XYZ file of C-alpha atoms in Angstrom:
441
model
C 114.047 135.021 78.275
C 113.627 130.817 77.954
C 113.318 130.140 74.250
C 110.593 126.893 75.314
C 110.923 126.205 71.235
C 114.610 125.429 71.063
C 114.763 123.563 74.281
C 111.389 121.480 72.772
C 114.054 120.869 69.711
C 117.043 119.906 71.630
C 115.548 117.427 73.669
C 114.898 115.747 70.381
C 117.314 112.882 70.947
C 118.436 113.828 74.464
C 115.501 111.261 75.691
C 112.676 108.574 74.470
C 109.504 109.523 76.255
C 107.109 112.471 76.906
C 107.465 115.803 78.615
C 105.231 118.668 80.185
C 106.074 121.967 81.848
C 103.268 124.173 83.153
C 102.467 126.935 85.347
C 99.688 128.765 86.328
C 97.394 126.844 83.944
C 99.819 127.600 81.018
C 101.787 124.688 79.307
C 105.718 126.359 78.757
C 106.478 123.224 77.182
C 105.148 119.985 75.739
C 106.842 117.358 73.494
C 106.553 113.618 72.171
C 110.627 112.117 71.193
C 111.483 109.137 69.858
C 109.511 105.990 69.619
C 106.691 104.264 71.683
C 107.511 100.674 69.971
C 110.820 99.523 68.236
C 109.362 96.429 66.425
C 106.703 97.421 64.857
C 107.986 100.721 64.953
C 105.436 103.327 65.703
C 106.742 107.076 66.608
C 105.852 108.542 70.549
C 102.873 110.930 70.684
C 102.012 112.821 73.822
C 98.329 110.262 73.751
C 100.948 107.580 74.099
C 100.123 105.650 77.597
C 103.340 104.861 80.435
C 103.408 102.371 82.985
C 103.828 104.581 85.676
C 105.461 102.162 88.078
C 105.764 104.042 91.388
C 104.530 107.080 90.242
C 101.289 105.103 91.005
C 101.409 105.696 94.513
C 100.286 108.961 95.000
C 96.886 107.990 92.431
C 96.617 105.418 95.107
C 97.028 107.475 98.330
C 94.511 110.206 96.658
C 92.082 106.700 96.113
C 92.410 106.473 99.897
C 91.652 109.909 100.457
C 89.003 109.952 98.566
C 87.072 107.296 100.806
C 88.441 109.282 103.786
C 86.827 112.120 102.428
C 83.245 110.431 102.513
C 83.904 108.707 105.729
C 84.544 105.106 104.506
C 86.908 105.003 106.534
C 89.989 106.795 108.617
C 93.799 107.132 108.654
C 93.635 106.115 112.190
C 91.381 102.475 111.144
C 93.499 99.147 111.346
C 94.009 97.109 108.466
C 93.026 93.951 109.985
C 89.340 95.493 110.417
C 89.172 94.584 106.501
C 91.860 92.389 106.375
C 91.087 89.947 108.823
C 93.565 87.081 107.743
C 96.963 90.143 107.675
C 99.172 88.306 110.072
C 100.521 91.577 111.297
C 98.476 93.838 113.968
C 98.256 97.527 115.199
C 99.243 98.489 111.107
C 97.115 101.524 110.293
C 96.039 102.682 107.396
C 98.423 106.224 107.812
C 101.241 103.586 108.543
C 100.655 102.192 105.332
C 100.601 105.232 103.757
C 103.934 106.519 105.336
C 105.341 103.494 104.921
C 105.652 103.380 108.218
C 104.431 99.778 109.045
C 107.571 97.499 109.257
C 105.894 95.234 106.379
C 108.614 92.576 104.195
C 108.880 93.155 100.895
C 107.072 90.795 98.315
C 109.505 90.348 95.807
C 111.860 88.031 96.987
C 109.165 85.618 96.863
C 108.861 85.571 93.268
C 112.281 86.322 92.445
C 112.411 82.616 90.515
C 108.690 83.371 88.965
C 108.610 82.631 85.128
C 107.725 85.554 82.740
C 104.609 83.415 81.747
C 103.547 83.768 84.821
C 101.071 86.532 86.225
C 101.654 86.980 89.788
C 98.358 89.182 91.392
C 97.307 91.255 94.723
C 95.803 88.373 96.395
C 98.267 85.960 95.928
C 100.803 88.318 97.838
C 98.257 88.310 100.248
C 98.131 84.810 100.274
C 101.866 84.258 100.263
C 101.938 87.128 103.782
C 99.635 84.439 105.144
C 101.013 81.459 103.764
C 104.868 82.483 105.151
C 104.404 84.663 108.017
C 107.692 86.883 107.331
C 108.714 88.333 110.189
C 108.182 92.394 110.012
C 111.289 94.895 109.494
C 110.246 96.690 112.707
C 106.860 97.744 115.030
C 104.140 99.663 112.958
C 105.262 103.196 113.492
C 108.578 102.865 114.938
C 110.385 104.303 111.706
C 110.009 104.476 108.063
C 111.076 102.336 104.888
C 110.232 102.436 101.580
C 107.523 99.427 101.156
C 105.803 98.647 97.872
C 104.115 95.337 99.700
C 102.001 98.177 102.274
C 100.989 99.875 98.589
C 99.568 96.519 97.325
C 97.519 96.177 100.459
C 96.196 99.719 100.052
C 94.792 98.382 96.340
C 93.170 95.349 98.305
C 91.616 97.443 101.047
C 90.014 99.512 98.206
C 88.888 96.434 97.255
C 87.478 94.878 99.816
C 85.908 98.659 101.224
C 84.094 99.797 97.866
C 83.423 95.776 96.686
C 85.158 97.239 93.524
C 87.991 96.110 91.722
C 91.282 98.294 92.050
C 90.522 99.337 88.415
C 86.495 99.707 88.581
C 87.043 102.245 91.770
C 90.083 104.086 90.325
C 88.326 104.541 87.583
C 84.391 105.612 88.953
C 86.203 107.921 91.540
C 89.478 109.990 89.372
C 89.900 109.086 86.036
C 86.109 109.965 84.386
C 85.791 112.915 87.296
C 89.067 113.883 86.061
C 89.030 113.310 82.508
C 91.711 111.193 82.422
C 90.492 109.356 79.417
C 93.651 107.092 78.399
C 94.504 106.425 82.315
C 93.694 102.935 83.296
C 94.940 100.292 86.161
C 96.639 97.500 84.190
C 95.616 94.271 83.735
C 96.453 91.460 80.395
C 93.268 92.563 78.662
C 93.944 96.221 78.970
C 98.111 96.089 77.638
C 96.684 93.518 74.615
C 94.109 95.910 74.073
C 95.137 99.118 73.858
C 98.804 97.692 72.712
C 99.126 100.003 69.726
C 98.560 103.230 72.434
C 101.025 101.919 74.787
C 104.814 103.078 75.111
C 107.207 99.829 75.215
C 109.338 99.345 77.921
C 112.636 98.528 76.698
C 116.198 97.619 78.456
C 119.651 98.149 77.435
C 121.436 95.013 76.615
C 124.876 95.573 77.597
C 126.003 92.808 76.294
C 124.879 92.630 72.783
C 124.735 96.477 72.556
C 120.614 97.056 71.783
C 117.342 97.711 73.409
C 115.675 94.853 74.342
C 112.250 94.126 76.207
C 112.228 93.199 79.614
C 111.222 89.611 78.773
C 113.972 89.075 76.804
C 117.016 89.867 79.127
C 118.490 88.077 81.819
C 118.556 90.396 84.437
C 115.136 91.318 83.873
C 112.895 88.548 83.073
C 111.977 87.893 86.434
C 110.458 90.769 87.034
C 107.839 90.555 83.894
C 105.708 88.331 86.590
C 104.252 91.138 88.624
C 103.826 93.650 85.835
C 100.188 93.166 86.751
C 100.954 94.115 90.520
C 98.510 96.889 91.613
C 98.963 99.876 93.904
C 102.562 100.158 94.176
C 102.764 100.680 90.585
C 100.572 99.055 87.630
C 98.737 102.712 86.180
C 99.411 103.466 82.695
C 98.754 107.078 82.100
C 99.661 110.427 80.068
C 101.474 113.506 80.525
C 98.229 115.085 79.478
C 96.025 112.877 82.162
C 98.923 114.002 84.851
C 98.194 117.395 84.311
C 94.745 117.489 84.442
C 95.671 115.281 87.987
C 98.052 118.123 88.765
C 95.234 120.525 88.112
C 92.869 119.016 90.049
C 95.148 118.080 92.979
C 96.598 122.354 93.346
C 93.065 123.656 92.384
C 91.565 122.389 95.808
C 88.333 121.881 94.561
C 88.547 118.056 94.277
C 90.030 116.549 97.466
C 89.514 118.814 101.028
C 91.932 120.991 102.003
C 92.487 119.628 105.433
C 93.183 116.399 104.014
C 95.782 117.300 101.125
C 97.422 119.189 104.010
C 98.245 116.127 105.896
C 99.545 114.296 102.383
C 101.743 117.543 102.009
C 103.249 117.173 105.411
C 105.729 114.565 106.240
C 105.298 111.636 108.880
C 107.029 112.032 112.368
C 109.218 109.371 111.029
C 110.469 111.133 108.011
C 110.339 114.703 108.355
C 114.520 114.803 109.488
C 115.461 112.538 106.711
C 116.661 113.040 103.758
C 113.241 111.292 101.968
C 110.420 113.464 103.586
C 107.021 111.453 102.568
C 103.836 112.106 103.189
C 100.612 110.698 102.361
C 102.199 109.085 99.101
C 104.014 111.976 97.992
C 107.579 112.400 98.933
C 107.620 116.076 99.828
C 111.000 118.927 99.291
C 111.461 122.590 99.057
C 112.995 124.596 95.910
C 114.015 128.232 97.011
C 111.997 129.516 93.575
C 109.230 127.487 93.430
C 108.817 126.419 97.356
C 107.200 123.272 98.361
C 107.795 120.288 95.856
C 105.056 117.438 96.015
C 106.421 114.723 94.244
C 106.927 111.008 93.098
C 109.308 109.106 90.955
C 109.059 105.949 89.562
C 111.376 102.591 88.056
C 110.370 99.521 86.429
C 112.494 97.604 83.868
C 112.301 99.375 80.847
C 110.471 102.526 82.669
C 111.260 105.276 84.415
C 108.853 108.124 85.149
C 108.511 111.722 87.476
C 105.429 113.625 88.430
C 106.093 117.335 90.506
C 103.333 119.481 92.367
C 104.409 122.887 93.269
C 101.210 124.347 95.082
C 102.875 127.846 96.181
C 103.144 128.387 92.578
C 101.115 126.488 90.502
C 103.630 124.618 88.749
C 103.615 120.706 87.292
C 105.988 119.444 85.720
C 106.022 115.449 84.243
C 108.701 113.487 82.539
C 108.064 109.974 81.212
C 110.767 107.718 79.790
C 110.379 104.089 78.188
C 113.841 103.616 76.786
C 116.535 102.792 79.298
C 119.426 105.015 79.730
C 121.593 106.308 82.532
C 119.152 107.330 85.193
C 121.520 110.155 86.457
C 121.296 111.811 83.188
C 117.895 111.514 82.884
C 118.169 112.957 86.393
C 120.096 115.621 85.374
C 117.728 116.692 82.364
C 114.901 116.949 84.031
C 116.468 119.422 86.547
C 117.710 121.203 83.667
C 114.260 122.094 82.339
C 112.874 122.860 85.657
C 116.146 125.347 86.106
C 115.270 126.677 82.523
C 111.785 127.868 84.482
C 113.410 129.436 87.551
C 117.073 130.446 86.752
C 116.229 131.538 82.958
C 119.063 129.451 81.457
C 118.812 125.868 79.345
C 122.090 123.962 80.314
C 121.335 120.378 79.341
C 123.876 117.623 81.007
C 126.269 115.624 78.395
C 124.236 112.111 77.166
C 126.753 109.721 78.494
C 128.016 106.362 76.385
C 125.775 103.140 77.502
C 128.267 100.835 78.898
C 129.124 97.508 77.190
C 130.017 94.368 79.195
C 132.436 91.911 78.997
C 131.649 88.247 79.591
C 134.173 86.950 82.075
C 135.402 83.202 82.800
C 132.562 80.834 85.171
C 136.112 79.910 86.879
C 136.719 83.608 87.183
C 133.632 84.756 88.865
C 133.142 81.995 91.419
C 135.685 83.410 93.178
C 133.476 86.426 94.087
C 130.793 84.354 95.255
C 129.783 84.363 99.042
C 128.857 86.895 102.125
C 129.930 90.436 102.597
C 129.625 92.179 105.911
C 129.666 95.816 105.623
C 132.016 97.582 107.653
C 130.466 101.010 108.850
C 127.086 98.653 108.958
C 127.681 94.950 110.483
C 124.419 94.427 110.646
C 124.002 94.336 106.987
C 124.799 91.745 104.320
C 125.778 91.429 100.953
C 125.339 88.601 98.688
C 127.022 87.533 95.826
C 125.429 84.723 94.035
C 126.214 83.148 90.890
C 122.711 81.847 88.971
C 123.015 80.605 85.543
C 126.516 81.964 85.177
C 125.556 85.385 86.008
C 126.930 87.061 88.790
C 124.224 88.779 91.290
C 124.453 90.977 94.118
C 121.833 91.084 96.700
C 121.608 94.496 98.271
C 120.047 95.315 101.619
C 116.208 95.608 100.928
C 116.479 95.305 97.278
C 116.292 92.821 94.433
C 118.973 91.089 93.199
C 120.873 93.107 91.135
C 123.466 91.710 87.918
C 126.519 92.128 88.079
C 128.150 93.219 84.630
C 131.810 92.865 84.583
C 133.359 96.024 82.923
C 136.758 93.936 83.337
C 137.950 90.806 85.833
C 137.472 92.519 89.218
C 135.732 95.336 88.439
C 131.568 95.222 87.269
C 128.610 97.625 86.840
C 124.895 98.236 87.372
C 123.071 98.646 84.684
C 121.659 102.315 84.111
C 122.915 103.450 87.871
C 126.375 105.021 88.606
C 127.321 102.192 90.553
C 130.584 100.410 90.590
C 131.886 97.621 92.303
C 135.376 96.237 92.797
C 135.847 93.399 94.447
C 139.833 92.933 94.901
C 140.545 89.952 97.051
C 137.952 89.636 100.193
C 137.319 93.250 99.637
C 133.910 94.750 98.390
C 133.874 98.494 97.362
C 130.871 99.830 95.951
C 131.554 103.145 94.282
C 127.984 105.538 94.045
C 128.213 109.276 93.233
C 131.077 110.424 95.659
C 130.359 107.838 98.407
C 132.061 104.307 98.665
C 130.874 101.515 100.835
C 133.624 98.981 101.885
C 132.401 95.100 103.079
C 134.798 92.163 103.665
C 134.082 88.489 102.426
C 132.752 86.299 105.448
C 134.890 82.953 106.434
C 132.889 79.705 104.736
């Protein structure tokens, strides 16, 4: 028998954030830890609201459903037929979905942006139009993860309803729902409601404390699209989830027919090892059978929501202090295995990792191109930027480098290491290794 008490105890300094555990309309476990703000200090409570970051996604795919549901419009529609000026045709609404539709990715374009800055929906829009990036692939042809065809989802809300993001979100789930302290961000809402709002904070692996995003290197360029919609940008509850949860298994909310196809994967992603359907990235559990799910990052956040309709279970986990994101990983499974093997076997909290500043003369030696061996076709970048070292991954942001010593560095909160010994690359993850040899100037 699960003692729910003495696991809500212990994870009473395993993790900073807010947890929920139900089934069958009863709550197994519940718990506030640690603290929503560090300066002023003010103590988590399970009211306290998360940026969700891409945990957003499937509140947006459900928005979408909702106006399939009363024939506003279809999967099937184009997005030009409301976005007019998209430079990209034959992109349906199901491709965006399924990220399926070969779209760039925004964020290199405001990779330099200043954290005064407050970069919106339409300007990415604008900057689509402005740039014409040429698309990853044809609409359809295969899937990858895209947070620009999310954005464009919150527009065509928009520009459908002649609603705000927000205004719509909020008419057609959260007052339905009851989600009373869920809301689409904006600067009025997060000065606002600060004092209800859990702090994202970031290791500093340097100086050895928690910092806010803002105020750390690596991380300050991102504080320009905190206000990005769609792909992320709901704050929300583990209270609000579950009555989402609720709603979402009950069947009484959105049709059957269509949660079925947001429950099944997309041609393109049903043999991979990332099912996703409809906004939910879908898996199976041999106790609790089909898993409906989405995770989410954002500097200083880092956030899960789990359906399981067979047997009516939701579980959420919300984090807003940094930490290994394996471990955090690793706990979370833990309490789910607490429901379905009957055993609480929490995962070791591992040491943050300090940094070592190296020599300027040191690390320009690492700068330049990388071609990966078992993938040609794929660069990596090391770039040196205010005498940090950064390495630019395929399809993602740059990433800092953080020398544990001279040839051998970290990312922070990931088990990730890379060596770089002469013209060789290694990048160490789990209990795979990726080798890539520097390019001739």
């Amino acid at each position: 028998m699960v003692n729910w008490n003495q696991i809500k105890q212990e994870l009473d300094g395993a993790v900073n954030g807010t947890v929920l555990l139900a089934q069958n309309d009863e709550v197994l476990l519940q718990g506030a830890y640690g603290e929503a703000s560090i300066d002023p200090h003010r103590p988590m409570q399970l009211s306290t609201r998360f940026n969700l970051a891409s945990v957003s996604k499937p509140l947006t795919a459900l928005g979408i459903l909702l106006l399939v549901q009363e024939e506003r419009l279809s999967l099937a529609d184009h997005v030009n037929q409301w976005l007019p000026e998209l430079p990209y045709e034959h992109v349906s609404v199901h491709h965006l979905l399924t990220h399926t539709a070969g779209l760039p990715d925004y964020m290199e374009y405001f990779a330099s942006c200043s954290v005064d800055t407050v970069v919106t929906n339409e300007e990415i829009l604008e900057v689509l139009v402005k740039y014409r990036p040429k698309p990853l692939f044809e609409p359809g042809e295969r899937m990858e993860y895209s947070n620009t065809g999310y954005v464009l989802l919150a527009l065509l809300i928009e520009r459908i309803t002649k609603q705000s993001f927000a205004d719509y979100m909020d008419e057609a789930m959260f007052k339905p729902l009851q989600m009373t302290h869920t809301t689409v961000t904006s600067p009025t809402f997060t000065t606002q409601y600060a004092e209800e709002i859990a702090q994202g904070y970031v290791y500093d692996v340097y100086e050895g404390e928690y910092k806010l995003p803002a105020q750390f290197a690596e991380t300050k360029s991102t504080v320009c699209l905190n206000y990005i919609t769609g792909d992320g940008g709901i704050y929300s509850t583990v209270g609000d989830l579950y009555r989402l949860g609720k709603a979402v298994l009950d069947g009484q909310w959105i049709e059957t027919s269509l949660l079925e196809k947001a429950f099944t994967p997309s041609s393109q992603t049903k043999d991979t090892p990332m099912p996703y359907g409809l906004g939910f990235i879908l898996s199976e559990d041999p106790e609790l059978g089909k898993c409906v799910w989405h995770n989410g990052g954002w500097p200083g956040y880092a956030t899960t929501f789990k359906l399981y309709p067979k047997t009516k279970t939701i579980f959420i986990f919300l984090r807003n202090k940094e930490q290994n994101l394996e471990y955090e990983l690793a706990l979370g499974t833990a309490i789910e295995n607490s429901l379905t093997k009957g055993e609480w076997q929490p995962p070791t909290k591992p040491r943050q990792l300090k940094a070592v500043v190296l020599p300027e003369e040191t690390i320009e030696q690492y700068v330049g191109e990388y071609e990966l061996i078992e993938h040609p076709e794929y660069q990596i970048q090391i770039a040196l930027q205010d005498q940090h070292l950064y390495i630019y991954l395929p399809k993602s942001m740059p990433l800092e480098l953080h020398a544990k010593r001279e040839d051998e560095f970290f990312l922070r909160g990931l088990d990730v290491f890379i060596t770089i010994k002469g013209k060789k690359l290694t990048i160490h993850d789990d209990q795979t290794k990726s080798i890539a040899i520097k390019k001739e100037c």
